[in-house]
Short mmCIF file of C-alpha atoms in Angstrom, two decimals:
data_model
loop_
_atom_site.label_atom_id
_atom_site.label_comp_id
_atom_site.label_asym_id
_atom_site.label_seq_id
_atom_site.Cartn_x
_atom_site.Cartn_y
_atom_site.Cartn_z
CA MET A 1 0.00 0.00 0.00
CA PRO A 2 1.32 3.56 -0.64
CA PHE A 3 2.68 5.38 2.37
CA ILE A 4 1.39 8.81 1.37
CA ARG A 5 -1.42 10.13 3.52
CA LYS A 6 -2.33 13.58 4.64
CA LEU A 7 -1.25 14.52 8.15
CA GLN A 8 -4.47 15.45 9.86
CA ARG A 9 -3.00 17.74 12.47
CA ARG A 10 0.38 19.45 12.39
CA LYS A 11 1.39 21.56 15.32
CA VAL A 12 4.46 22.96 13.59
CA SER A 13 5.39 26.62 13.31
CA GLY A 14 8.38 27.23 11.06
CA GLY A 15 9.89 23.87 12.02
CA ARG A 16 9.67 24.80 15.68
CA THR A 17 6.99 24.14 18.26
CA ALA A 18 4.68 26.98 19.13
CA SER A 19 3.44 25.47 22.36
CA LYS A 20 4.48 26.67 25.81
CA PRO A 21 6.92 24.47 27.74
CA PRO A 22 5.39 22.76 30.77
CA GLU A 23 6.07 23.94 34.26
CA ASN A 24 7.58 21.77 36.95
CA ARG A 25 6.27 21.31 40.47
CA GLN A 26 7.88 24.49 41.76
CA GLY A 27 6.28 26.56 39.00
CA HIS A 28 9.54 27.11 37.05
CA THR A 29 10.16 26.15 33.44
CA ASP A 30 12.89 23.64 32.66
CA SER A 31 14.27 23.50 29.11
CA PRO A 32 17.00 20.86 29.01
CA GLY A 33 16.46 20.32 25.26
CA SER A 34 18.70 23.18 24.19
CA ALA A 35 21.23 22.41 26.93
CA LEU A 36 21.63 18.77 25.91
CA GLY A 37 22.11 19.57 22.24
CA GLU A 38 21.46 17.29 19.29
CA ASP A 39 23.31 14.13 20.30
CA LEU A 40 20.97 11.16 20.47
CA SER A 41 22.92 9.22 23.09
CA THR A 42 23.01 12.21 25.47
CA ARG A 43 19.28 12.77 25.23
CA LEU A 44 18.52 9.07 25.63
CA ASP A 45 20.67 8.94 28.76
CA TRP A 46 18.80 11.95 30.17
CA LEU A 47 15.41 10.38 29.42
CA LYS A 48 16.43 7.04 30.94
CA GLN A 49 17.57 8.86 34.07
CA GLU A 50 14.33 10.85 34.29
CA LEU A 51 12.20 7.76 33.71
CA LYS A 52 14.35 5.24 35.52
CA ASP A 53 12.92 2.17 37.24
CA SER A 54 10.06 2.07 34.72
CA SER A 55 9.93 -1.47 33.42
CA ASP A 56 7.09 -0.72 30.98
CA LEU A 57 9.07 1.88 29.00
CA ILE A 58 10.39 0.76 25.61
CA TYR A 59 13.46 2.35 23.96
CA ARG A 60 13.52 1.18 20.32
CA GLU A 61 16.75 2.27 18.57
CA PHE A 62 17.18 1.85 14.82
CA THR A 63 19.06 3.32 11.85
CA ILE A 64 17.50 4.70 8.68
CA SER A 65 19.01 4.32 5.22
CA SER A 66 20.56 7.79 5.33
CA GLY A 67 22.77 6.56 8.18
CA GLN A 68 21.10 8.60 10.92
CA ARG A 69 20.39 6.90 14.23
CA CYS A 70 16.84 7.17 15.58
CA ALA A 71 15.06 6.11 18.74
CA LEU A 72 11.37 5.52 19.41
CA ILE A 73 10.27 5.72 23.06
CA TYR A 74 6.84 4.71 24.35
CA VAL A 75 5.05 2.96 27.21
CA ARG A 76 4.23 -0.67 26.56
CA GLY A 77 0.50 -1.29 26.49
CA MET A 78 -0.47 2.36 25.96
CA ILE A 79 0.16 2.68 22.22
CA ALA A 80 -0.55 0.54 19.16
CA GLN A 81 2.82 -1.19 18.85
CA ASP A 82 2.00 -2.67 15.42
CA THR A 83 1.25 0.81 14.13
CA ALA A 84 4.49 2.15 15.57
CA GLN A 85 6.51 -0.65 13.99
CA GLN A 86 4.86 -0.62 10.56
CA PHE A 87 4.02 3.03 9.94
CA ILE A 88 6.87 4.75 11.81
CA VAL A 89 9.95 2.52 12.03
CA ARG A 90 9.60 0.64 8.75
CA SER A 91 8.31 3.69 6.86
CA LEU A 92 11.32 5.71 7.97
CA GLN A 93 13.73 2.95 7.05
CA ARG A 94 12.16 2.49 3.62
CA GLU A 95 11.30 6.08 2.61
CA SER A 96 14.49 7.70 3.96
CA ALA A 97 16.37 6.35 0.94
CA GLN A 98 14.87 9.35 -0.89
CA LEU A 99 16.12 11.81 1.73
CA GLN A 100 19.22 12.95 -0.19
CA ASP A 101 20.11 16.49 0.91
CA LYS A 102 16.70 17.41 2.34
CA ASP A 103 16.13 18.35 5.94
CA ILE A 104 14.68 15.35 7.78
CA TYR A 105 11.61 17.25 9.00
CA GLN A 106 11.03 18.84 5.62
CA PHE A 107 11.14 15.33 4.22
CA LEU A 108 8.70 13.99 6.80
CA PHE A 109 6.11 16.75 6.49
CA GLU A 110 6.35 18.22 3.01
CA ASP A 111 7.03 14.90 1.28
CA GLU A 112 4.60 13.11 3.65
CA ALA A 113 6.91 10.18 4.23
CA LEU A 114 4.99 8.98 7.32
CA SER A 115 1.38 7.86 7.31
CA VAL A 116 0.64 8.65 10.98
CA SER A 117 -1.78 11.43 11.83
CA GLN A 118 -1.73 13.79 14.82
CA THR A 119 2.01 14.44 14.75
CA THR A 120 3.65 17.20 16.80
CA VAL A 121 7.14 18.69 16.68
CA ILE A 122 8.64 19.67 20.05
CA ASN A 123 12.03 20.90 21.27
CA ASP A 124 11.76 20.51 25.02
CA LEU A 125 12.62 17.22 26.74
CA ASN A 126 10.16 18.00 29.53
CA GLN A 127 7.44 18.04 26.90
CA ALA A 128 8.87 14.80 25.57
CA VAL A 129 8.52 13.12 28.97
CA GLU A 130 4.95 14.37 29.32
CA ALA A 131 4.07 13.15 25.81
CA VAL A 132 5.40 9.65 26.53
CA LEU A 133 3.48 9.43 29.80
CA ASN A 134 0.33 10.63 28.03
CA ALA A 135 0.25 7.56 25.77
CA GLY A 136 2.28 9.06 22.94
CA ALA A 137 5.23 7.74 20.95
CA LEU A 138 8.38 9.89 20.91
CA LEU A 139 10.80 9.88 17.97
CA LEU A 140 14.37 11.21 18.41
CA ILE A 141 16.77 11.66 15.48
CA ASP A 142 20.51 11.97 15.94
CA GLY A 143 21.89 15.33 14.89
CA ASP A 144 18.60 17.20 15.26
CA GLN A 145 17.31 18.77 18.43
CA ARG A 146 13.70 18.59 17.30
CA MET A 147 11.58 15.60 18.32
CA LEU A 148 8.36 14.10 16.99
CA THR A 149 5.45 12.84 19.07
CA PHE A 150 2.75 10.60 17.60
CA SER A 151 -0.73 10.18 19.05
CA ILE A 152 -1.27 6.45 18.50
CA SER A 153 -2.67 5.53 21.90
CA ALA A 154 -4.35 2.13 22.17
CA TYR A 155 -4.70 1.36 25.87
CA PRO A 156 -7.49 -1.00 26.96
CA THR A 157 -10.87 0.55 27.74
CA ARG A 158 -14.26 -0.70 28.82
CA GLY A 159 -16.91 -1.11 26.15
CA ILE A 160 -19.91 1.21 25.95
CA ASP A 161 -22.79 -0.36 27.85
CA GLU A 162 -26.13 0.56 29.38
CA ALA A 163 -26.15 2.97 32.32
CA PRO A 164 -26.40 0.71 35.40
CA ASN A 165 -27.70 3.42 37.76
CA GLU A 166 -29.93 5.42 35.42
CA SER A 167 -31.82 2.82 33.43
CA VAL A 168 -34.79 3.79 31.27
CA ILE A 169 -37.39 1.92 29.25
CA ARG A 170 -37.60 3.99 26.06
CA GLY A 171 -34.42 6.06 26.15
CA SER A 172 -30.87 5.59 24.99
CA ARG A 173 -28.86 2.59 26.21
CA GLU A 174 -25.48 4.33 26.02
CA ALA A 175 -23.47 5.32 29.08
CA PHE A 176 -20.19 7.12 29.56
CA ILE A 177 -17.03 5.09 30.07
CA GLU A 178 -13.56 5.90 31.39
CA ASP A 179 -12.23 6.99 27.97
CA LEU A 180 -12.60 10.76 27.57
CA GLU A 181 -12.33 10.71 23.77
CA LYS A 182 -15.17 8.23 23.40
CA ASN A 183 -17.30 10.22 25.86
CA LEU A 184 -16.79 13.36 23.81
CA THR A 185 -17.64 11.41 20.67
CA MET A 186 -20.98 10.34 22.15
CA LEU A 187 -21.77 13.99 22.90
CA ARG A 188 -20.57 15.19 19.51
CA ARG A 189 -22.81 12.62 17.81
CA ARG A 190 -25.81 14.21 19.51
CA LEU A 191 -24.79 17.85 19.20
CA LYS A 192 -23.81 18.33 15.57
CA THR A 193 -23.26 22.05 15.78
CA LYS A 194 -20.25 24.32 15.46
CA HIS A 195 -21.29 25.98 18.71
CA PHE A 196 -20.49 22.86 20.75
CA LYS A 197 -17.19 23.71 22.46
CA THR A 198 -14.95 21.41 24.51
CA PRO A 199 -11.87 23.25 25.83
CA ALA A 200 -9.62 21.10 28.02
CA ILE A 201 -7.25 21.76 30.89
CA ASN A 202 -4.87 19.43 32.73
CA LYS A 203 -4.99 19.25 36.52
CA GLY A 204 -3.08 17.16 39.02
CA ARG A 205 0.68 17.43 39.38
CA ASP A 206 1.14 13.66 39.15
CA THR A 207 -1.94 12.53 37.21
CA ARG A 208 -2.13 15.41 34.68
CA SER A 209 -5.78 14.48 34.23
CA ALA A 210 -7.60 16.11 31.34
CA ILE A 211 -10.71 18.05 32.39
CA VAL A 212 -13.05 19.08 29.57
CA ILE A 213 -15.54 21.93 29.87
CA ALA A 214 -18.43 21.19 27.49
CA TYR A 215 -20.97 23.87 26.57
CA LEU A 216 -22.93 25.40 23.69
CA GLU A 217 -21.40 28.75 22.85
CA ASP A 218 -24.60 30.33 21.54
CA VAL A 219 -26.71 29.14 24.50
CA CYS A 220 -24.48 29.25 27.60
CA LYS A 221 -24.16 32.56 29.42
CA PRO A 222 -20.61 34.00 29.12
CA GLU A 223 -20.52 34.95 32.80
CA LEU A 224 -21.38 31.35 33.80
CA LEU A 225 -18.56 30.00 31.64
CA LYS A 226 -16.14 32.56 33.05
CA GLU A 227 -17.07 31.59 36.61
CA MET A 228 -16.64 27.90 35.86
CA LYS A 229 -13.15 28.46 34.44
CA ARG A 230 -12.23 30.66 37.41
CA ARG A 231 -13.16 27.97 39.93
CA LEU A 232 -11.37 25.25 37.99
CA SER A 233 -8.22 27.36 37.82
CA TYR A 234 -7.84 27.06 41.61
CA ILE A 235 -7.43 23.26 41.48
CA ASP A 236 -3.85 22.51 42.50
CA MET A 237 -3.42 19.04 43.96
CA ASP A 238 -1.29 15.97 43.41
CA GLY A 239 -3.96 14.02 41.55
CA VAL A 240 -7.45 14.26 40.08
CA LEU A 241 -8.72 10.69 39.79
CA GLY A 242 -12.38 11.36 39.19
CA SER A 243 -15.09 13.95 38.76
CA ALA A 244 -15.90 13.80 42.49
CA TYR A 245 -12.58 15.56 43.20
CA VAL A 246 -13.67 18.45 41.00
CA GLU A 247 -17.22 18.54 42.37
CA GLU A 248 -16.15 19.12 45.97
CA ILE A 249 -13.82 21.95 44.97
CA ILE A 250 -16.12 23.99 42.73
CA GLU A 251 -19.49 23.63 44.50
CA ASP A 252 -20.83 26.75 46.23
CA ASN A 253 -21.53 25.42 49.73
CA PRO A 254 -19.43 22.40 50.76
CA TYR A 255 -21.11 22.10 54.19
CA THR A 256 -24.61 21.20 53.05
CA PRO A 257 -25.85 17.64 52.55
CA PHE A 258 -27.69 18.68 49.38
CA PRO A 259 -25.82 18.23 46.08
CA GLN A 260 -25.32 21.48 44.15
CA ILE A 261 -23.93 19.80 41.04
CA GLN A 262 -25.67 16.99 39.19
CA TYR A 263 -23.69 13.95 38.16
CA THR A 264 -24.80 11.55 35.46
CA GLU A 265 -23.46 8.71 33.35
CA ARG A 266 -25.85 9.30 30.45
CA PRO A 267 -24.73 11.32 27.39
CA ASP A 268 -28.34 12.15 26.50
CA VAL A 269 -28.85 13.79 29.91
CA VAL A 270 -25.70 15.86 29.44
CA SER A 271 -26.79 16.85 25.92
CA ALA A 272 -30.19 17.97 27.20
CA ALA A 273 -28.52 20.02 29.94
CA LEU A 274 -26.20 21.72 27.43
CA LEU A 275 -29.21 22.62 25.28
CA GLU A 276 -30.64 24.46 28.29
CA GLY A 277 -27.48 26.53 28.78
CA ARG A 278 -25.77 24.47 31.46
CA ILE A 279 -22.12 23.42 31.51
CA ALA A 280 -20.81 19.86 31.72
CA ILE A 281 -17.49 18.75 33.21
CA LEU A 282 -15.88 15.52 31.98
CA VAL A 283 -12.74 14.08 33.57
CA ASP A 284 -10.49 11.59 31.85
CA GLY A 285 -10.70 8.24 33.61
CA SER A 286 -14.16 8.87 35.08
CA PRO A 287 -17.47 7.60 33.60
CA ILE A 288 -19.40 10.26 35.54
CA ALA A 289 -20.02 13.72 34.07
CA LEU A 290 -20.89 16.79 36.14
CA VAL A 291 -23.62 19.27 35.17
CA ALA A 292 -23.98 22.78 36.61
CA PRO A 293 -25.84 24.83 37.63
CA VAL A 294 -28.48 22.59 39.14
CA THR A 295 -31.74 23.09 41.03
CA LEU A 296 -33.72 20.86 43.39
CA PRO A 297 -36.58 20.26 40.91
CA MET A 298 -33.98 19.22 38.34
CA LEU A 299 -32.58 16.60 40.72
CA LEU A 300 -36.07 15.18 41.19
CA GLN A 301 -36.46 14.60 37.46
CA SER A 302 -35.58 11.37 35.70
CA ALA A 303 -34.47 10.83 32.13
CA GLU A 304 -37.54 8.62 31.75
CA ASP A 305 -39.77 11.68 32.22
CA TYR A 306 -38.77 12.94 28.77
CA TYR A 307 -39.14 9.66 26.91
CA GLN A 308 -42.59 8.68 28.20
CA ARG A 309 -45.75 10.41 27.04
CA TYR A 310 -46.21 13.56 29.06
CA ILE A 311 -49.46 12.41 30.76
CA ALA A 312 -47.81 9.30 32.18
CA ALA A 313 -44.64 11.26 32.96
CA ASN A 314 -46.61 13.82 35.01
CA TRP A 315 -48.39 11.09 36.96
CA ILE A 316 -45.09 9.39 37.79
CA ARG A 317 -43.52 12.72 38.71
CA TRP A 318 -46.28 13.48 41.22
CA ILE A 319 -45.89 10.00 42.74
CA ARG A 320 -42.17 10.71 43.02
CA TYR A 321 -42.76 14.03 44.81
CA PHE A 322 -45.16 12.39 47.26
CA PHE A 323 -42.76 9.61 48.19
CA VAL A 324 -39.83 12.03 48.42
CA MET A 325 -41.69 13.81 51.22
CA ALA A 326 -42.62 10.44 52.72
CA SER A 327 -38.98 9.34 52.79
CA LEU A 328 -38.14 12.44 54.82
CA THR A 329 -41.09 12.71 57.19
CA LEU A 330 -42.94 9.37 57.50
CA PRO A 331 -41.07 8.01 60.58
CA SER A 332 -41.23 11.45 62.22
CA ILE A 333 -45.00 11.69 61.65
CA TYR A 334 -45.47 8.24 63.19
CA ILE A 335 -43.36 9.16 66.24
CA ALA A 336 -45.09 12.53 66.72
CA VAL A 337 -48.63 11.18 66.35
CA THR A 338 -48.21 8.09 68.54
CA THR A 339 -46.32 9.99 71.25
CA PHE A 340 -48.03 13.40 71.43
CA HIS A 341 -51.15 13.36 69.24
CA PRO A 342 -52.92 9.97 69.56
CA GLU A 343 -56.27 11.74 69.18
CA MET A 344 -55.45 12.22 65.48
CA ILE A 345 -55.53 8.45 64.91
CA PRO A 346 -58.91 6.66 64.36
CA ALA A 347 -59.92 4.68 67.45
CA GLN A 348 -59.76 1.25 65.83
CA LEU A 349 -56.32 1.92 64.33
CA LEU A 350 -55.11 3.38 67.64
CA ILE A 351 -56.13 0.19 69.46
CA THR A 352 -54.21 -1.92 66.91
CA ILE A 353 -51.06 0.20 67.23
CA ALA A 354 -51.30 0.22 71.02
CA ALA A 355 -51.67 -3.57 71.08
CA SER A 356 -48.59 -4.03 68.88
CA ARG A 357 -46.56 -1.71 71.13
CA GLU A 358 -47.75 -3.23 74.40
CA ILE A 359 -44.76 -5.56 74.84
CA VAL A 360 -42.17 -3.22 73.28
CA PRO A 361 -39.88 -1.87 76.04
CA PHE A 362 -38.50 1.09 74.05
CA PRO A 363 -40.05 4.41 73.09
CA ALA A 364 -40.99 5.01 69.48
CA LEU A 365 -37.85 7.09 68.82
CA TRP A 366 -35.51 4.24 69.78
CA GLU A 367 -37.58 1.82 67.75
CA ALA A 368 -37.29 4.03 64.69
CA PHE A 369 -33.56 4.65 65.20
CA ALA A 370 -32.82 0.94 65.57
CA MET A 371 -34.82 -0.05 62.49
CA GLU A 372 -33.49 2.81 60.36
CA LEU A 373 -29.88 2.00 61.25
CA ALA A 374 -30.48 -1.69 60.51
CA PHE A 375 -32.03 -0.76 57.17
CA GLU A 376 -29.06 1.52 56.33
CA ALA A 377 -26.64 -1.29 57.21
CA LEU A 378 -28.49 -3.73 54.95
CA ARG A 379 -28.54 -1.19 52.13
CA GLU A 380 -24.80 -0.56 52.43
CA ALA A 381 -24.04 -4.28 52.68
CA SER A 382 -26.04 -5.02 49.54
CA ILE A 383 -23.89 -2.46 47.65
CA ARG A 384 -20.50 -3.71 48.86
CA ILE A 385 -20.92 -7.47 48.58
CA PRO A 386 -20.86 -9.24 45.17
CA LYS A 387 -23.86 -8.41 43.01
CA SER A 388 -24.81 -12.06 42.58
CA ILE A 389 -25.72 -12.35 46.25
CA GLY A 390 -26.32 -8.68 47.15
CA GLN A 391 -30.04 -8.64 46.37
CA ALA A 392 -30.66 -11.95 48.16
CA VAL A 393 -28.82 -10.79 51.28
CA SER A 394 -30.75 -7.50 51.45
CA ILE A 395 -34.17 -9.12 51.02
CA ILE A 396 -33.53 -12.11 53.30
CA GLY A 397 -31.83 -9.92 55.89
CA ALA A 398 -34.75 -7.49 56.00
CA LEU A 399 -37.33 -10.29 56.28
CA ILE A 400 -35.45 -12.21 58.96
CA ILE A 401 -34.47 -9.19 61.05
CA GLY A 402 -37.92 -7.62 60.82
CA THR A 403 -39.80 -10.81 61.68
CA ALA A 404 -37.42 -11.78 64.49
CA ALA A 405 -37.51 -8.28 65.99
CA VAL A 406 -41.32 -8.26 66.07
CA GLN A 407 -41.56 -11.75 67.54
CA ALA A 408 -38.95 -10.89 70.17
CA GLY A 409 -40.91 -7.79 71.19
CA ILE A 410 -38.04 -5.41 70.40
CA VAL A 411 -39.99 -3.37 67.84
CA SER A 412 -43.63 -3.21 66.86
CA ALA A 413 -45.05 -4.47 63.59
CA ALA A 414 -46.29 -0.95 62.76
CA MET A 415 -42.74 0.43 63.02
CA VAL A 416 -41.42 -2.26 60.67
CA ILE A 417 -44.08 -1.25 58.12
CA ILE A 418 -43.25 2.45 58.49
CA VAL A 419 -39.50 1.90 58.06
CA SER A 420 -40.05 -0.40 55.09
CA LEU A 421 -42.26 2.17 53.34
CA THR A 422 -39.68 4.85 54.07
CA GLY A 423 -36.92 2.74 52.56
CA ILE A 424 -38.95 2.05 49.44
CA ALA A 425 -39.76 5.76 49.13
CA SER A 426 -36.06 6.67 49.30
CA PHE A 427 -35.33 4.41 46.33
CA ILE A 428 -37.68 6.47 44.14
CA ILE A 429 -35.40 9.54 44.29
CA PRO A 430 -33.52 9.58 40.94
CA HIS A 431 -30.37 11.27 42.25
CA PHE A 432 -28.45 9.13 44.76
CA ASP A 433 -26.80 12.04 46.61
CA LEU A 434 -30.14 13.78 47.04
CA GLY A 435 -31.63 10.59 48.45
CA LEU A 436 -28.67 10.33 50.81
CA ALA A 437 -29.30 13.91 51.99
CA PHE A 438 -32.91 13.06 52.86
CA ARG A 439 -31.76 9.90 54.64
CA LEU A 440 -29.36 11.93 56.79
CA LEU A 441 -31.92 14.64 57.62
CA ARG A 442 -34.47 12.01 58.59
CA PHE A 443 -32.70 11.40 61.92
CA PRO A 444 -32.64 14.98 63.33
CA ILE A 445 -36.28 15.42 62.28
CA MET A 446 -37.19 12.26 64.19
CA ILE A 447 -35.48 13.70 67.27
CA LEU A 448 -37.45 16.96 66.97
CA ALA A 449 -40.68 14.98 66.50
CA SER A 450 -39.97 12.90 69.63
CA MET A 451 -39.34 16.08 71.67
CA PHE A 452 -42.07 18.44 70.46
CA GLY A 453 -44.43 16.35 68.34
CA LEU A 454 -45.80 17.81 65.13
CA TYR A 455 -44.57 21.24 66.19
CA GLY A 456 -41.01 19.96 66.19
CA LEU A 457 -41.56 18.29 62.81
CA THR A 458 -42.91 21.56 61.41
CA CYS A 459 -39.97 23.55 62.79
CA GLY A 460 -37.52 21.08 61.27
CA MET A 461 -39.16 21.36 57.86
CA ILE A 462 -39.11 25.16 58.07
CA LEU A 463 -35.38 25.11 58.88
CA ILE A 464 -34.70 22.85 55.90
CA TYR A 465 -36.74 25.15 53.67
CA ILE A 466 -34.82 28.22 54.87
CA HIS A 467 -31.55 26.40 54.18
CA LEU A 468 -32.69 25.43 50.67
CA VAL A 469 -33.81 28.96 49.87
CA ASN A 470 -30.33 30.27 50.73
CA LEU A 471 -28.48 27.71 48.61
CA ARG A 472 -27.05 28.70 45.23
CA SER A 473 -25.56 26.69 42.39
CA PHE A 474 -23.32 28.97 40.35
CA GLY A 475 -25.56 31.90 41.20
CA VAL A 476 -28.84 30.11 40.41
CA PRO A 477 -31.25 29.75 43.40
CA TYR A 478 -31.52 26.13 44.45
CA LEU A 479 -35.35 26.16 44.58
CA SER A 480 -35.74 27.99 41.28
CA PRO A 481 -38.21 28.40 39.60
CA ILE A 482 -40.36 27.93 42.74
CA ALA A 483 -38.49 30.32 45.04
CA PRO A 484 -38.00 32.87 43.62
CA LEU A 485 -41.02 32.27 41.43
CA VAL A 486 -40.24 32.27 37.71
CA THR A 487 -43.52 31.54 35.97
CA GLU A 488 -41.86 31.09 32.55
CA ASP A 489 -39.94 28.05 33.82
CA LEU A 490 -42.79 26.28 35.61
CA GLY A 491 -43.59 24.26 32.49
CA ASP A 492 -41.04 21.64 33.53
CA THR A 493 -41.25 21.59 37.32
CA PHE A 494 -44.31 20.05 38.96
CA LEU A 495 -45.64 19.11 35.55
CA ARG A 496 -43.84 18.41 32.30
CA ALA A 497 -45.42 20.26 29.46
CA PRO A 498 -45.59 18.38 26.13
CA TRP A 499 -42.68 19.00 23.80
CA TRP A 500 -44.81 20.96 21.37
CA LYS A 501 -45.45 23.56 24.10
CA MET A 502 -41.84 23.97 25.24
CA HIS A 503 -41.03 27.02 23.14
CA LYS A 504 -38.39 28.54 25.44
CA ARG A 505 -35.35 27.51 27.43
CA PRO A 506 -35.06 28.27 31.19
CA VAL A 507 -34.88 32.03 31.70
CA GLN A 508 -32.20 31.99 34.41
CA LEU A 509 -29.76 29.79 32.48
CA THR A 510 -29.44 31.38 29.06
CA ASN A 511 -29.89 34.58 27.10
CA ASN A 512 -30.90 32.56 24.02
CA GLN A 513 -34.33 31.44 25.15
CA VAL A 514 -35.80 30.38 21.81
CA ARG A 515 -36.15 26.61 21.65
CA GLN A 516 -38.83 26.38 18.92
CA THR A 517 -39.60 29.08 16.38
CA VAL A 518 -42.87 27.70 15.01
CA ASP A 519 -45.78 25.72 16.39
CA PRO A 520 -44.89 22.03 15.83
CA ARG A 521 -48.59 21.11 15.69
CA ALA A 522 -49.58 23.74 13.14
CA TRP A 523 -50.23 20.88 10.72
CA ILE A 524 -53.63 20.40 12.41
CA LYS A 525 -54.87 23.63 10.84
CA GLU A 526 -53.97 22.47 7.36
CA LYS A 527 -55.65 19.79 5.29
CA GLY A 528 -53.52 16.70 4.91
CA ASP A 529 -53.34 14.06 2.19
CA LEU A 530 -55.27 11.54 4.30
CA GLU A 531 -58.31 13.77 4.72
#
């Protein structure tokens, strides 16, 4: 086959690199390339000293037909070694016979002797080290200070599969993986517009993890983008191994149990958020993307809401809201009513509850605490143990513990029912961190209910509401569009309006509010071919 292909990306400026040399840990710039000169052996010795005790580094030395010595350095397992051997080493050895008096780099680029795309020319050995550690192949040529790096990475990655924690019936089955390039490809396939921007920065002194800021330029507010970049610029740590590292650093209030940034593993959810003017953060090596700003109603929405017909979606959404409140207040209501307000319970039901509690030696608060803690332990155990037995352990454990506790007279049957309903209600919350926040707040509210009855429960709910009203996510009120009230955005809060009525984007997120320019159901007014 001919070895003449167009180089897809050349980062060359007059034969010299135009990129800025990297900074070391102390913030100074090292440039040993010019100091070490053009001798291949000297530079190889320096690289071997810098990267010593690395058994996975390969130093492949060879000679081309012009008589010049070359060396190819890469990390075993991180590049396509067959590509490096066939399209770099053998191509150079074969095509260099035509070199004659030409400059080697003029020969490589202008005559297109190599058939490897994404090639970069660098001068600095610090950049060379970084390129090798970033899954690149480094080519050194004796007698020339310039070096070539090739982007031919081929490290193993997990295949694209269905989202395990955000499953839907009618929606997409794709989920993010640990490969940043493939994640960006899934987004690019959905957002085929020139306004989709993905600038990247590297953070972590040792990991040099790539962090991509994804947004739509014509939709996202410039001040929101500027604020996001400002917060990310303050990240200075030894390693960024996942998006959770970034989330804790850039969120507005780190001392609240409520999440102020949404995380998701679904590219369709991220695409929908970008179309509303939000910003997504993707970290190399993490299958979880971050979306900001976020509001509480947004965290109570599921991807399934937008794939089902809007009537069914609204019914499910109202069920979700009801059980969200139940997961927070149901044990507290039971404690308050049975302890302070028994007159609120019908007589027949009160007799049944009193009979079940007759042999229980503990007050209702201790009953609830014991059962809730046991339920939390079972939930955590079912997550940590192997999946093949996790579900069986959680179900059997709950049945055995609940039945044994009732028969032993430790807790009442009514309390087991209340705790079970509360646990089921907490599973309905789409966002795991939000469900965890409600699970944590459930305990102090139970204490207030045991001390002051329904008055304590009411005071606890008011305090939570005041806290939520004061929360912000990148300047956006956490309870928006409910508090403050934004009537234009209520079409996707308590109810989801049908798609043909969603003409505008959220007011507080974007200056470009036009989502649809014409009425999608205007065809009703015209006579069709079937009439």
